Coordinates of N, CA and C in Angstrom, one line a residue:
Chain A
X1 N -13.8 -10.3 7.7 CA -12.9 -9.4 7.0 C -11.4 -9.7 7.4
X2 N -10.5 -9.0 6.4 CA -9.1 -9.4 6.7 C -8.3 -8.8 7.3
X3 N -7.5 -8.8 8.2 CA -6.7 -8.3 8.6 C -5.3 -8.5 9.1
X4 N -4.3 -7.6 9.0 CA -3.0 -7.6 8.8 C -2.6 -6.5 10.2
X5 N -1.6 -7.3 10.7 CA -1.0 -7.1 12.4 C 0.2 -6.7 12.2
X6 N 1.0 -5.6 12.5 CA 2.6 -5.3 12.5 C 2.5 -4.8 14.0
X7 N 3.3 -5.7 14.3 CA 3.4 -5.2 16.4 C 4.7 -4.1 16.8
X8 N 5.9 -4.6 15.3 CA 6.8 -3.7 15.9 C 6.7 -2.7 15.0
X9 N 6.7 -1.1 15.6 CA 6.6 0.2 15.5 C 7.9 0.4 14.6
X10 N 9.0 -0.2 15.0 CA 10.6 0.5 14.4 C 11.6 -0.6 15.1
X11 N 12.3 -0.9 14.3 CA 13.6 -1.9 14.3 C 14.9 -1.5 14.5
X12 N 15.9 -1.6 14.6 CA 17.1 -1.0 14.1 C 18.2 -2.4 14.2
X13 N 19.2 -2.5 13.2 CA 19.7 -3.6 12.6 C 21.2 -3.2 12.2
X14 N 22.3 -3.7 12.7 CA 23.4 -3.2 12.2 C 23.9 -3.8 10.7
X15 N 24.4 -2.8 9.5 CA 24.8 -3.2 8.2 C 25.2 -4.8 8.6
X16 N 24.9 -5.4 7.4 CA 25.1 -6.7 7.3 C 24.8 -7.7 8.3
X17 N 23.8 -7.2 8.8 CA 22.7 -8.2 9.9 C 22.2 -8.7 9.4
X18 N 21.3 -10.0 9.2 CA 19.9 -10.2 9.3 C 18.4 -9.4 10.2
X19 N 17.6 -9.2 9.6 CA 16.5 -8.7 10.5 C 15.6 -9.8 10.0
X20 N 14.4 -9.8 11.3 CA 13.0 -10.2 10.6 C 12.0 -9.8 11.0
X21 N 11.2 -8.9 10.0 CA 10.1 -8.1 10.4 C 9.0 -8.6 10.7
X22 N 8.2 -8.3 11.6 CA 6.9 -9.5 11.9 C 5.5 -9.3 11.3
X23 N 4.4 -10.3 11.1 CA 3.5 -9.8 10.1 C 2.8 -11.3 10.8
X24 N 1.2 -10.8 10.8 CA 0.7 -11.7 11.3 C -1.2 -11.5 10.4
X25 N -2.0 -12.5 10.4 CA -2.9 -12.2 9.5 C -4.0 -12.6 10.2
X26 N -5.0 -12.4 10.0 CA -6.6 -12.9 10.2 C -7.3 -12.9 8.7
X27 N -7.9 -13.7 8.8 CA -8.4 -14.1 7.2 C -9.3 -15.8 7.4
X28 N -10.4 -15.7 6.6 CA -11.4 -17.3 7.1 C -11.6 -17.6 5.8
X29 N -10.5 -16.5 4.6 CA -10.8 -17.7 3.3 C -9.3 -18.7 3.3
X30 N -9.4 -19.9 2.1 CA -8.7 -20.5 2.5 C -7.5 -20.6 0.9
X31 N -7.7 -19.1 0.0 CA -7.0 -19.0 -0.7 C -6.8 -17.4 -0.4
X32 N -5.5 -17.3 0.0 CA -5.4 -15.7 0.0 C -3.9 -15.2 -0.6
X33 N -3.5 -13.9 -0.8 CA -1.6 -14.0 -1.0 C -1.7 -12.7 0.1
X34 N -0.2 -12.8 0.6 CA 0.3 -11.9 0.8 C 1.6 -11.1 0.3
X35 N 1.8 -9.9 0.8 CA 2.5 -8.7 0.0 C 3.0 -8.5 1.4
X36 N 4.6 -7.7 0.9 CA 5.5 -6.7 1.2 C 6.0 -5.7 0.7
X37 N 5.5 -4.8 0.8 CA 6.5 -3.3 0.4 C 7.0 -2.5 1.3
X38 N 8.1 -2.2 0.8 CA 9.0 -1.2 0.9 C 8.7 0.2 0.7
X39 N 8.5 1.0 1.8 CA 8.1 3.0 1.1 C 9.4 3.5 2.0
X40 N 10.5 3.7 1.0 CA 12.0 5.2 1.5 C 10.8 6.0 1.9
X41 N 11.8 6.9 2.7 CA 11.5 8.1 2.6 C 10.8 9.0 1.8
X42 N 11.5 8.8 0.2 CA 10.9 9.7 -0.6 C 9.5 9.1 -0.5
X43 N 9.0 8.1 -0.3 CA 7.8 8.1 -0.2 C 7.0 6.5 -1.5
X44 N 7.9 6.5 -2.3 CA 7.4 5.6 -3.3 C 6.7 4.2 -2.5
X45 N 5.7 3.2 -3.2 CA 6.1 2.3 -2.6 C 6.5 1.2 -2.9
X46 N 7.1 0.3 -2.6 CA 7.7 -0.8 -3.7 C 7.5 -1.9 -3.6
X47 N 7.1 -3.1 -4.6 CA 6.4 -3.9 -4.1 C 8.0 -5.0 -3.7
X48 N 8.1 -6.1 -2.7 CA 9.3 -6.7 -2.2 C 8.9 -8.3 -2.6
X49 N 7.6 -8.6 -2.4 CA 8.2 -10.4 -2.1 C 6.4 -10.7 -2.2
X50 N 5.9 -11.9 -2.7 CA 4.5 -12.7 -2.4 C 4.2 -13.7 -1.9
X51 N 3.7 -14.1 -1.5 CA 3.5 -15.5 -0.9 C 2.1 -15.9 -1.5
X52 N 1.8 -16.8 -1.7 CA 0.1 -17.5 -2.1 C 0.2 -18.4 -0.9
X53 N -1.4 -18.5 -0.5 CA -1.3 -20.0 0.5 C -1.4 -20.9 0.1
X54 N -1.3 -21.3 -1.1 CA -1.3 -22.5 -1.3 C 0.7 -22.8 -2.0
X55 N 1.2 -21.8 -1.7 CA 2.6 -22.1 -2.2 C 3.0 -23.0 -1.2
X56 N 3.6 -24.1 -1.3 CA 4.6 -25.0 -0.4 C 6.4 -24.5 -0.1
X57 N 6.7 -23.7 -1.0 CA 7.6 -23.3 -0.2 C 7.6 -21.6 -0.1
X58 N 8.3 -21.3 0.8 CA 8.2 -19.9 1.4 C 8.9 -19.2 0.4
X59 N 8.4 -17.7 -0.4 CA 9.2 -17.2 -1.1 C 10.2 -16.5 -1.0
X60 N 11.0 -16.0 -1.9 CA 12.6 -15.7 -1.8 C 13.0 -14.6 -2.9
X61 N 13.2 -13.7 -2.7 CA 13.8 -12.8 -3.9 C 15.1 -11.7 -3.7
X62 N 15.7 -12.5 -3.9 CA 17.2 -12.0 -3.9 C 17.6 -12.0 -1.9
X63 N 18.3 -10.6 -1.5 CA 18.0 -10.8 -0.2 C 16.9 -10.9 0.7
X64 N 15.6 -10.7 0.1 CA 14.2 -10.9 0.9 C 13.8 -12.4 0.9
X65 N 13.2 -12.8 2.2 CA 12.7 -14.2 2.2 C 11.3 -13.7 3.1
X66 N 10.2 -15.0 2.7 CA 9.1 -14.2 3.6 C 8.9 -15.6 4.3
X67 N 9.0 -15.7 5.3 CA 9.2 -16.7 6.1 C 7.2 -16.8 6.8
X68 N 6.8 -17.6 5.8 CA 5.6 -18.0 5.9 C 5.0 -19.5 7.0
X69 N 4.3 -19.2 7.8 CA 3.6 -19.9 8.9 C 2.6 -19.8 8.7
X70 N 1.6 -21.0 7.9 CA 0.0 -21.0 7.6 C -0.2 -21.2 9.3
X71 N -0.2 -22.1 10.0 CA -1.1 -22.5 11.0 C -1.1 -21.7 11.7
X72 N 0.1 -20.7 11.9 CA 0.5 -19.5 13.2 C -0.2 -18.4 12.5
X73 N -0.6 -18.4 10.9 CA -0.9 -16.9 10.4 C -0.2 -16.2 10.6
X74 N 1.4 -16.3 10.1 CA 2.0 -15.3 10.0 C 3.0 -15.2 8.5
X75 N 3.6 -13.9 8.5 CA 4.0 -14.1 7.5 C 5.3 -13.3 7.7
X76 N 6.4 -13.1 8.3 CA 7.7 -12.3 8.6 C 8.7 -12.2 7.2
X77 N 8.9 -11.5 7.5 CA 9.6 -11.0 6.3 C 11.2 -11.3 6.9
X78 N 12.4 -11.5 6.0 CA 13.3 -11.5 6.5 C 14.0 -10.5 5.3
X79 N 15.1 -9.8 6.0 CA 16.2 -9.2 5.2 C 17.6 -9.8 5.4
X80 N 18.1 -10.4 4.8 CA 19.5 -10.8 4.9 C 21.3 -9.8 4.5
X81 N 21.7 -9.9 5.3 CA 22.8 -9.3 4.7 C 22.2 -7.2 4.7
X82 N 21.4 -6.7 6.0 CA 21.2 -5.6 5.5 C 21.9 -4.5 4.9
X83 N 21.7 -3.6 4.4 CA 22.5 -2.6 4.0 C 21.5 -1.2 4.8
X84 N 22.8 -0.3 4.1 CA 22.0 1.2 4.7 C 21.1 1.6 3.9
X85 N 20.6 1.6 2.5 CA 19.4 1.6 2.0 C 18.3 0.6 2.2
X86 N 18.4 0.1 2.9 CA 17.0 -0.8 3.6 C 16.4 -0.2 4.6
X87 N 17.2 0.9 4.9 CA 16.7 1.6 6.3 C 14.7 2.3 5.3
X88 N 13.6 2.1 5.7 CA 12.6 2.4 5.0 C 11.3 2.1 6.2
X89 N 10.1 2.3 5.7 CA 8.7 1.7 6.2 C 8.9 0.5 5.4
X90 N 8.5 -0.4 6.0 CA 8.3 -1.3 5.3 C 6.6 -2.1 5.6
X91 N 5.6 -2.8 5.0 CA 4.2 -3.2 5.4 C 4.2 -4.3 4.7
X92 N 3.4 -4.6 5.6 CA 2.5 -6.1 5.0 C 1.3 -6.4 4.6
X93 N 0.5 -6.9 3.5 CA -0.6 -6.5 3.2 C -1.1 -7.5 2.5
X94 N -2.5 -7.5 2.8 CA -3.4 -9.3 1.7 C -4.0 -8.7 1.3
X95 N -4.9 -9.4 0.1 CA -5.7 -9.4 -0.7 C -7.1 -9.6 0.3
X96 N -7.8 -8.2 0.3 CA -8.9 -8.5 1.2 C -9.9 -8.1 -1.0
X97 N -10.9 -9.7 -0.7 CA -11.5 -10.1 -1.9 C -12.5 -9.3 -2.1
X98 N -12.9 -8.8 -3.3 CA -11.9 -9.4 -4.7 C -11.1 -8.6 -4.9
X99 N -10.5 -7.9 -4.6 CA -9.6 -7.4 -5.2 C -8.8 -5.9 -4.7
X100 N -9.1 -5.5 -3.4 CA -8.2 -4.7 -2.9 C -7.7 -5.7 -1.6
X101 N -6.4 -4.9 -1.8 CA -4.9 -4.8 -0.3 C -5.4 -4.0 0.6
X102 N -5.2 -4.8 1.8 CA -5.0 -3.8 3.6 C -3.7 -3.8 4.0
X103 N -3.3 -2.9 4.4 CA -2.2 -2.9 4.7 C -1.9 -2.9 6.6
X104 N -1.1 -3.4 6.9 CA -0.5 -3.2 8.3 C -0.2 -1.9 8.5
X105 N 0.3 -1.5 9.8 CA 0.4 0.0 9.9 C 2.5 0.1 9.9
X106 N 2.4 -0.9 9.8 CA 3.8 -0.7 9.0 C 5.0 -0.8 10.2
X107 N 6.1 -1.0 9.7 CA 7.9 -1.1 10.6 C 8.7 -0.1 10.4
X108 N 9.3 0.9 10.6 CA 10.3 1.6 10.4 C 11.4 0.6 10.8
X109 N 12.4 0.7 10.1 CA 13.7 -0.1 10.0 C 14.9 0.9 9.6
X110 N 15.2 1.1 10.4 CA 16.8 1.4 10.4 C 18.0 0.9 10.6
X111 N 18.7 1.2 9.8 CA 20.1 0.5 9.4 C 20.9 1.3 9.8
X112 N 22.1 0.5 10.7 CA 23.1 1.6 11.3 C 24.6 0.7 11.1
X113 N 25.7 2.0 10.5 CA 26.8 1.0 10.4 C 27.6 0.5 11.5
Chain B
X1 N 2.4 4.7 -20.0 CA 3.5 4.6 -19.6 C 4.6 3.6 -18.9
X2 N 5.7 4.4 -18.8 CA 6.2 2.7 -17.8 C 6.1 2.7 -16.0
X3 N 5.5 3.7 -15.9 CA 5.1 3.9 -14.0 C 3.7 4.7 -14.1
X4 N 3.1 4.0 -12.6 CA 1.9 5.5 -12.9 C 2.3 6.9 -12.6
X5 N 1.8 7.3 -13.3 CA 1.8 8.4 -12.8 C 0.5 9.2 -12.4
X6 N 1.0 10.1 -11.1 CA -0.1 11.4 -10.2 C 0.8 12.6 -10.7
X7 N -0.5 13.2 -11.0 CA -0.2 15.0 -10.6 C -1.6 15.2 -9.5
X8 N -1.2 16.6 -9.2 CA 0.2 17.2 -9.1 C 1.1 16.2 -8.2
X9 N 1.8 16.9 -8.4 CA 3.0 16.0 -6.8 C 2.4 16.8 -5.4
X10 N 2.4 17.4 -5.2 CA 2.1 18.6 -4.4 C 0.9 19.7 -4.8
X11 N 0.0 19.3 -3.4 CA -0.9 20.6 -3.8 C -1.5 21.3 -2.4
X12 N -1.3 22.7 -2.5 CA -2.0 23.5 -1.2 C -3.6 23.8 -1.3
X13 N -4.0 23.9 -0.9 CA -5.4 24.5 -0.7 C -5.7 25.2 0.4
X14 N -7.0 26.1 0.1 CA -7.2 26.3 0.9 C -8.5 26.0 1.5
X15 N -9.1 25.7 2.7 CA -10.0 25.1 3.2 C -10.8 25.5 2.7
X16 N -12.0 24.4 2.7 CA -13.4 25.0 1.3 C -13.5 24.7 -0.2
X17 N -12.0 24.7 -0.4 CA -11.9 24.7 -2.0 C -11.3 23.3 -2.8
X18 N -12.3 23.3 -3.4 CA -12.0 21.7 -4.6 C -11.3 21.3 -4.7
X19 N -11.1 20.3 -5.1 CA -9.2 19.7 -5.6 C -9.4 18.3 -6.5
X20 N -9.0 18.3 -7.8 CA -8.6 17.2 -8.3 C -7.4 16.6 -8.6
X21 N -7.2 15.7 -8.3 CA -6.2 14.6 -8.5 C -6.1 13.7 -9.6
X22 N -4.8 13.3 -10.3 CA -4.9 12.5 -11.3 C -4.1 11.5 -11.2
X23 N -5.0 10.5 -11.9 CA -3.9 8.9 -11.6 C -4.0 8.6 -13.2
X24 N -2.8 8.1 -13.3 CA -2.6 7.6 -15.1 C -1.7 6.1 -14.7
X25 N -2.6 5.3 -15.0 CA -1.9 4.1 -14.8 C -0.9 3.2 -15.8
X26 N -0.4 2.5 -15.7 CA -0.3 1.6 -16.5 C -1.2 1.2 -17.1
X27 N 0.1 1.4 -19.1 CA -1.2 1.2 -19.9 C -1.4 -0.5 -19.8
X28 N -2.7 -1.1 -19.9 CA -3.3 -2.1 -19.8 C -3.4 -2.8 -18.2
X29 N -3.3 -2.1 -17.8 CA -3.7 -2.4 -16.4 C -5.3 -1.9 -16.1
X30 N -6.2 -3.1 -15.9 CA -7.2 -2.9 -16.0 C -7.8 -2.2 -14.0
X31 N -7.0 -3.0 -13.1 CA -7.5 -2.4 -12.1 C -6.7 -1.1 -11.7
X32 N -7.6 -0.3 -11.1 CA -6.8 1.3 -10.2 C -7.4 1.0 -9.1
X33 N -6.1 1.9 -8.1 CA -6.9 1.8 -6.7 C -6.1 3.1 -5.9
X34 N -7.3 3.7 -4.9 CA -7.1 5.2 -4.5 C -6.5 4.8 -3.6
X35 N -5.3 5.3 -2.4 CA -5.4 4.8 -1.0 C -5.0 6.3 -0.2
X36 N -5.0 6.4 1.4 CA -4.6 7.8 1.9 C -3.7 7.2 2.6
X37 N -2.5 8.4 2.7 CA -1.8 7.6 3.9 C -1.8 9.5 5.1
X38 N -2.0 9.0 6.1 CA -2.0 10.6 6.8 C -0.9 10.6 7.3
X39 N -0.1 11.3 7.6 CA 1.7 11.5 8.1 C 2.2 10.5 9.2
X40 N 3.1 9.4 8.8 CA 3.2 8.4 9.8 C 2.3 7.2 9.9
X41 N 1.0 7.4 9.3 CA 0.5 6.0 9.4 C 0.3 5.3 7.8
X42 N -0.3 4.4 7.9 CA -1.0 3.1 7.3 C -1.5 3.9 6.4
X43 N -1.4 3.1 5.1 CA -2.4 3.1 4.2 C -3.8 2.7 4.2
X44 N -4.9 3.7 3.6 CA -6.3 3.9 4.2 C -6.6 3.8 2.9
X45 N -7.8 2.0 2.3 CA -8.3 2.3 1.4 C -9.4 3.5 1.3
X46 N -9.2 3.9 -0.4 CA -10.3 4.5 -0.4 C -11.9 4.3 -1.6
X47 N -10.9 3.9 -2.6 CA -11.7 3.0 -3.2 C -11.2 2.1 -4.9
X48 N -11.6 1.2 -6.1 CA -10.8 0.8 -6.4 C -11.6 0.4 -7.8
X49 N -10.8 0.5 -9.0 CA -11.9 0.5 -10.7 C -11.5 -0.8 -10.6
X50 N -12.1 -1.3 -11.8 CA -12.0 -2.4 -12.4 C -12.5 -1.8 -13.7
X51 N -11.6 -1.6 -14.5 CA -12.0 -1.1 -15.8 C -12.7 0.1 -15.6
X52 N -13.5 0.8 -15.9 CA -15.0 1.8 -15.6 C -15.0 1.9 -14.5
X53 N -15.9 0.8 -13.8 CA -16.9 0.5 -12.9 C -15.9 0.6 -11.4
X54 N -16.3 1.0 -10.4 CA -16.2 0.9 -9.1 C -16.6 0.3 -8.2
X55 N -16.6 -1.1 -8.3 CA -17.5 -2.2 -7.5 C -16.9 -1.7 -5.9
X56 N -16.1 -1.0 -5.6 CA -16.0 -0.8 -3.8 C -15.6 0.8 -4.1
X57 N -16.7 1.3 -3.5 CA -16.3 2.5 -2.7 C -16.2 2.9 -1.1
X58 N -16.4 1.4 -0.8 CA -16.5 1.5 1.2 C -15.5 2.7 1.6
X59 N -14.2 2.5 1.0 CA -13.1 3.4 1.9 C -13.6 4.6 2.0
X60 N -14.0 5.7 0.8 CA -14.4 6.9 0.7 C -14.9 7.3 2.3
X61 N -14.1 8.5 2.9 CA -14.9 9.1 3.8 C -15.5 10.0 4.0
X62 N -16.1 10.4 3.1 CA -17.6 11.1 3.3 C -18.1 11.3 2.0
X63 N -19.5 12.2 1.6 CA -19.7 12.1 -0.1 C -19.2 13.6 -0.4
X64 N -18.2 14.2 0.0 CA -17.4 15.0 -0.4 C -15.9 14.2 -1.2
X65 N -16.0 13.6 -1.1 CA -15.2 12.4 -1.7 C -16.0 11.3 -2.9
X66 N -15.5 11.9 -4.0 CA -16.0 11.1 -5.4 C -14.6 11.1 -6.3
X67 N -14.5 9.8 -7.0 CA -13.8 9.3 -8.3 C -14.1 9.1 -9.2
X68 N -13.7 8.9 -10.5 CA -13.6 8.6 -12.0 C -12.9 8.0 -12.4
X69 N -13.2 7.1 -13.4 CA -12.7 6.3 -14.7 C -13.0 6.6 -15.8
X70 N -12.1 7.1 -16.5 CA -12.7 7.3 -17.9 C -11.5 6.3 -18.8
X71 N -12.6 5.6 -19.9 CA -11.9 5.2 -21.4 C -10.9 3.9 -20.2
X72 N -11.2 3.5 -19.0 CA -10.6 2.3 -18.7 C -8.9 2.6 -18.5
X73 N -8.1 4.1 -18.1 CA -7.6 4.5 -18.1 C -7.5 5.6 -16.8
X74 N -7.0 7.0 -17.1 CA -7.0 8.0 -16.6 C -7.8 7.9 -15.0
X75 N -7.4 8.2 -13.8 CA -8.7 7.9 -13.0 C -8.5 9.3 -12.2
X76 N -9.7 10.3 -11.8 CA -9.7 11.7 -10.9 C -10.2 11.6 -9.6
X77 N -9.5 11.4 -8.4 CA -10.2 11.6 -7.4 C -10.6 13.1 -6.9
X78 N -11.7 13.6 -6.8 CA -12.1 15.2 -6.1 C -12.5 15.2 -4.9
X79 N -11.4 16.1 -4.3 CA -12.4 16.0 -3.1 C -12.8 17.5 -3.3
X80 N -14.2 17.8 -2.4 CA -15.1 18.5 -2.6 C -14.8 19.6 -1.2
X81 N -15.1 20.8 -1.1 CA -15.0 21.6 0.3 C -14.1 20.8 1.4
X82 N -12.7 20.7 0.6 CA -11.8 20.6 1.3 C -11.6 21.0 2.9
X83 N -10.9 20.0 4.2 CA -11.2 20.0 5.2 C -9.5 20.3 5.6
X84 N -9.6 20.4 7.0 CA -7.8 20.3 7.3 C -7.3 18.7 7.5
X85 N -8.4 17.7 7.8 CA -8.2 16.2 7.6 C -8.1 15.6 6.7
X86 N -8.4 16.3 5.5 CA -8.3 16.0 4.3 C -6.3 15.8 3.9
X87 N -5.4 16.2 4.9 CA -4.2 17.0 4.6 C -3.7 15.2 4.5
X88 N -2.9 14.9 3.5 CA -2.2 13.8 3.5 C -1.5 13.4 2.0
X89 N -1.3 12.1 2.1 CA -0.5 11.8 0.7 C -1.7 10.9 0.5
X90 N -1.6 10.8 -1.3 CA -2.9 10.6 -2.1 C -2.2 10.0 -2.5
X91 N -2.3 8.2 -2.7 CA -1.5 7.3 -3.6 C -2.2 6.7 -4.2
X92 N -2.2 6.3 -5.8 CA -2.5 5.6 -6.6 C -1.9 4.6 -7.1
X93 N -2.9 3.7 -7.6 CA -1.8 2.3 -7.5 C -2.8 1.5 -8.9
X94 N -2.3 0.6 -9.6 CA -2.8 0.0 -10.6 C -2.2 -1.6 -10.7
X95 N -3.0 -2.2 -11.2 CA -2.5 -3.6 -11.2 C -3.1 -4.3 -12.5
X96 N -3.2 -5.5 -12.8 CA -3.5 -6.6 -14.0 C -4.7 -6.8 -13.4
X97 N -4.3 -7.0 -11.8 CA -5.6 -8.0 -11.2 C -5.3 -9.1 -10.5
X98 N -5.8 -10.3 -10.1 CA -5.4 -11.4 -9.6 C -4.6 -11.1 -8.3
X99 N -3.2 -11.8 -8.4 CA -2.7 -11.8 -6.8 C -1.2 -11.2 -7.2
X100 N -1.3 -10.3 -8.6 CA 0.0 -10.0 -8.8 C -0.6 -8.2 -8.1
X101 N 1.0 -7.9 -7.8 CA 1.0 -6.9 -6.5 C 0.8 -5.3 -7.5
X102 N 0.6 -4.4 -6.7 CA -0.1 -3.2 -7.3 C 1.2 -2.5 -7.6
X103 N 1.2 -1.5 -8.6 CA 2.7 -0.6 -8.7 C 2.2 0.8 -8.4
X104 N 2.7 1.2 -7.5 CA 2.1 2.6 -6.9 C 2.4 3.6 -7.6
X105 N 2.2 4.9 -7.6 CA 2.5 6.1 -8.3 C 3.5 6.8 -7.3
X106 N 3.6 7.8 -7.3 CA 4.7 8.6 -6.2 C 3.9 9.3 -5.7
X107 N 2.7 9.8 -5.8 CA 1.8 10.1 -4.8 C 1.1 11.8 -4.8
X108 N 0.3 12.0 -4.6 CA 0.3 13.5 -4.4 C -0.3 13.6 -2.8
X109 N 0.5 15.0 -2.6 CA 0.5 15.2 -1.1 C -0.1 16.5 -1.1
X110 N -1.4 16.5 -0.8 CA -2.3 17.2 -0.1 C -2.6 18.3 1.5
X111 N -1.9 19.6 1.3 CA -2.1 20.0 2.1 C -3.1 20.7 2.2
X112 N -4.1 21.4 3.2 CA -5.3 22.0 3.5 C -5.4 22.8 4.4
X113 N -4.8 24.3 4.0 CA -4.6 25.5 5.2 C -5.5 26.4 5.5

């Protein structure tokens, strides 16, 4: 079965830092993706960034990069340039087959100016 | 629509008593999926359509806990003699399928007094 590792509990990152959130996987297929979302406060959740394993380069979407390690099983998320609405839960989560997400138990990230 | 949408947003109960939940996904989105989150943690599958059919109901925690699909659309989770464990946010989430990522609803949050 799959599973998805988040070690750190809560972050804190001063505006216009870099952070990188950590994310680590267990999994014995040898096509999987992984996911990041974003849940504010209010609660929504949003989807951030994917990675496939078979993608060769690490994905990127606007300030999110997911800083992908097949051999280490990991998959870190990066925020560049933070702001104070990034302050959120943020998780990590694969495709456990066919077709539902597990999620990590997630990062609180706060943003301080 | 253009988000899913859950009602209620909010619902009290009181211990013992029924409760239905509604998930309205995106139209043509063939997969739905139930998940719990209890205050502070992780998302807890619960179970996930594929059109109709419900090929995984492992998450479900107990058989006071049943779902629906109707018309490949609309989906109701009930829970049955509501508990005080029962108390959390109720998120639905809908997808295409494949390894593109789920769009969640805003959730309903379930209390049980």
């Amino acid at each position: 079965a799959q599973k998805i590792t988040q070690t750190q509990p809560g972050m804190f990152v001063q505006e216009k830092e870099a952070v990188t959130l950590d994310c680590t996987y267990d999994t014995s297929d040898q096509s999987y993706g992984l996911f990041w979302y974003k849940q504010p406060s209010s609660g929504e959740m949003i989807f951030l960034i994917y990675q496939g394993s078979y993608d060769e380069q690490n994905a990127t979407e606007g300030r999110y990069s997911l800083n992908f390690q097949k051999a280490r099983k990991s998959a870190n998320l990066v925020i560049s340039a933070s702001q104070l609405g990034d302050s959120a839960m943020y998780f990590c989560a694969m495709r456990d087959p066919p077709d539902k997400l597990i999620f990590g138990t997630g990062t609180r990230l706060q943003v301080f100016p | 629509g253009a988000g899913v949408s859950q009602s209620p947003s909010n619902k009290v109960t009181e211990k013992g008593k029924d409760v239905e939940l509604r998930c309205d996904p995106i139209s043509g989105h063939t997969a739905l999926y139930w998940y719990r989150q209890s205050l502070g943690q992780g998302l807890e599958f619960l179970i996930y359509f594929q059109g109709n059919s419900a090929p995984d109901k492992s998450g479900l925690p107990s058989d006071r806990f049943s779902a629906e699909r109707t018309g490949g659309s609309v989906s109701t989770l009930t829970i049955q003699r509501t508990q005080q464990e029962d108390s959390a946010v109720y998120l639905c989430a809908s997808s295409v399928g494949g390894n593109y990522g789920y769009t969640f609803g805003s959730g309903t949050r379930l209390t049980v007094v």
